[in-house]
């Protein structure tokens, strides 16, 4: 599978990632990607960047080294009501927003509580992607998650970092497989993200590919293989067009 876009990446600004924007975008260009999304951790994550960083992202050109650059964020879901850590005005000005559950920002609840947190986030018109929903530390009702994702047009992310053996989110595989099978059955597209925290990881999704190959997941349901389809599927882009 040849992906043309990486929709989940981090730089030095996130506090626990190690490359610059230039290094990441250059790596994207060298690997033949046409689009990269800058998605730093939002302010509630320890040692990440501030609100002002996201408010000023417009100073970065829309294209660098021939690669389209989406200015985005990886929001933290803060409570079971789907609260997030960036104000609406700033969020509205960004090109893409992922929302994820992270241990430092929300203690896992029951399956019902975690599911409600994600559903509330997906109902937010400014949240385009639910990040790494396979994380076994946050049990979810995947039937519900899938249903609301479809209803709200929120994209479910298949995250390469979640599948790294012995990684932070070890044990994600089974949950991800379940989601992929639902997507296949109902012909619903998904997004893939490297979640790279160093430039060498940009555009690299080997674990995702392995899993997809195992079940024969159709390439045309992976939005990252088609820039036009991807941009159209981003909820906020549809909103402004309507
Ligand atoms: Zn994350
Ligand atoms: Zn991330």
PDB file of N, CA and C in Angstrom, residues 2-8 33 190-194 205 219 221-227 230:
ATOM      1  N   UNK A   2       0.528   2.179  -0.847  1.00  0.00           N
ATOM      2  CA  UNK A   2       1.316   3.410  -0.908  1.00  0.00           C
ATOM      3  C   UNK A   2       0.485   4.538  -0.298  1.00  0.00           C
ATOM      4  N   UNK A   3       0.884   4.998   0.882  1.00  0.00           N
ATOM      5  CA  UNK A   3       0.137   6.133   1.433  1.00  0.00           C
ATOM      6  C   UNK A   3       0.787   7.443   0.974  1.00  0.00           C
ATOM      7  N   UNK A   4      -0.055   8.442   0.760  1.00  0.00           N
ATOM      8  CA  UNK A   4       0.413   9.748   0.273  1.00  0.00           C
ATOM      9  C   UNK A   4       0.324  10.815   1.358  1.00  0.00           C
ATOM     10  N   UNK A   5      -0.263  10.444   2.484  1.00  0.00           N
ATOM     11  CA  UNK A   5      -0.460  11.428   3.550  1.00  0.00           C
ATOM     12  C   UNK A   5      -0.241  10.772   4.900  1.00  0.00           C
ATOM     13  N   UNK A   6       0.429  11.513   5.783  1.00  0.00           N
ATOM     14  CA  UNK A   6       0.550  11.075   7.175  1.00  0.00           C
ATOM     15  C   UNK A   6      -0.231  12.084   8.018  1.00  0.00           C
ATOM     16  N   UNK A   7      -1.289  11.625   8.648  1.00  0.00           N
ATOM     17  CA  UNK A   7      -2.194  12.552   9.348  1.00  0.00           C
ATOM     18  C   UNK A   7      -1.955  12.623  10.855  1.00  0.00           C
ATOM     19  N   UNK A   8      -0.857  12.039  11.325  1.00  0.00           N
ATOM     20  CA  UNK A   8      -0.591  12.079  12.776  1.00  0.00           C
ATOM     21  C   UNK A   8       0.914  12.098  13.013  1.00  0.00           C
ATOM     22  N   UNK A  33       5.556  11.472   0.103  1.00  0.00           N
ATOM     23  CA  UNK A  33       4.239  11.870   0.613  1.00  0.00           C
ATOM     24  C   UNK A  33       3.869  13.219  -0.007  1.00  0.00           C
ATOM     25  N   UNK A 190     -11.346   4.679   6.650  1.00  0.00           N
ATOM     26  CA  UNK A 190     -10.622   5.004   7.891  1.00  0.00           C
ATOM     27  C   UNK A 190      -9.375   5.835   7.534  1.00  0.00           C
ATOM     28  N   UNK A 191      -8.702   6.341   8.559  1.00  0.00           N
ATOM     29  CA  UNK A 191      -7.398   6.967   8.323  1.00  0.00           C
ATOM     30  C   UNK A 191      -6.323   6.172   9.057  1.00  0.00           C
ATOM     31  N   UNK A 192      -5.111   6.244   8.523  1.00  0.00           N
ATOM     32  CA  UNK A 192      -3.973   5.647   9.213  1.00  0.00           C
ATOM     33  C   UNK A 192      -3.012   6.776   9.595  1.00  0.00           C
ATOM     34  N   UNK A 193      -2.304   6.587  10.699  1.00  0.00           N
ATOM     35  CA  UNK A 193      -1.346   7.603  11.123  1.00  0.00           C
ATOM     36  C   UNK A 193      -0.114   6.933  11.676  1.00  0.00           C
ATOM     37  N   UNK A 194       1.063   7.521  11.385  1.00  0.00           N
ATOM     38  CA  UNK A 194       2.289   6.937  11.931  1.00  0.00           C
ATOM     39  C   UNK A 194       2.412   7.258  13.420  1.00  0.00           C
ATOM     40  N   UNK A 205       4.177   2.990   8.317  1.00  0.00           N
ATOM     41  CA  UNK A 205       3.047   2.309   8.981  1.00  0.00           C
ATOM     42  C   UNK A 205       3.144   0.785   8.814  1.00  0.00           C
ATOM     43  N   UNK A 219      -7.513  -1.265   0.000  1.00  0.00           N
ATOM     44  CA  UNK A 219      -6.727  -0.033   0.001  1.00  0.00           C
ATOM     45  C   UNK A 219      -7.609   1.208  -0.209  1.00  0.00           C
ATOM     46  N   UNK A 221     -10.282   1.930   1.036  1.00  0.00           N
ATOM     47  CA  UNK A 221     -10.921   2.427   2.265  1.00  0.00           C
ATOM     48  C   UNK A 221      -9.919   3.163   3.159  1.00  0.00           C
ATOM     49  N   UNK A 222      -8.656   3.224   2.709  1.00  0.00           N
ATOM     50  CA  UNK A 222      -7.637   3.957   3.466  1.00  0.00           C
ATOM     51  C   UNK A 222      -7.515   5.347   2.841  1.00  0.00           C
ATOM     52  N   UNK A 223      -8.057   6.334   3.503  1.00  0.00           N
ATOM     53  CA  UNK A 223      -8.134   7.678   2.911  1.00  0.00           C
ATOM     54  C   UNK A 223      -6.759   8.273   2.625  1.00  0.00           C
ATOM     55  N   UNK A 224      -5.756   7.843   3.353  1.00  0.00           N
ATOM     56  CA  UNK A 224      -4.407   8.386   3.161  1.00  0.00           C
ATOM     57  C   UNK A 224      -3.802   8.029   1.809  1.00  0.00           C
ATOM     58  N   UNK A 225      -4.468   7.165   1.043  1.00  0.00           N
ATOM     59  CA  UNK A 225      -3.942   6.826  -0.282  1.00  0.00           C
ATOM     60  C   UNK A 225      -4.467   7.783  -1.353  1.00  0.00           C
ATOM     61  N   UNK A 226      -5.356   8.695  -0.971  1.00  0.00           N
ATOM     62  CA  UNK A 226      -5.968   9.593  -1.954  1.00  0.00           C
ATOM     63  C   UNK A 226      -6.206  10.967  -1.307  1.00  0.00           C
ATOM     64  N   UNK A 227      -5.390  11.936  -1.675  1.00  0.00           N
ATOM     65  CA  UNK A 227      -5.417  13.243  -0.996  1.00  0.00           C
ATOM     66  C   UNK A 227      -6.784  13.922  -1.129  1.00  0.00           C
ATOM     67  N   UNK A 230      -9.273  12.248   1.042  1.00  0.00           N
ATOM     68  CA  UNK A 230      -8.948  12.531   2.440  1.00  0.00           C
ATOM     69  C   UNK A 230      -9.432  13.924   2.833  1.00  0.00           C
TER      70      UNK A 230
END
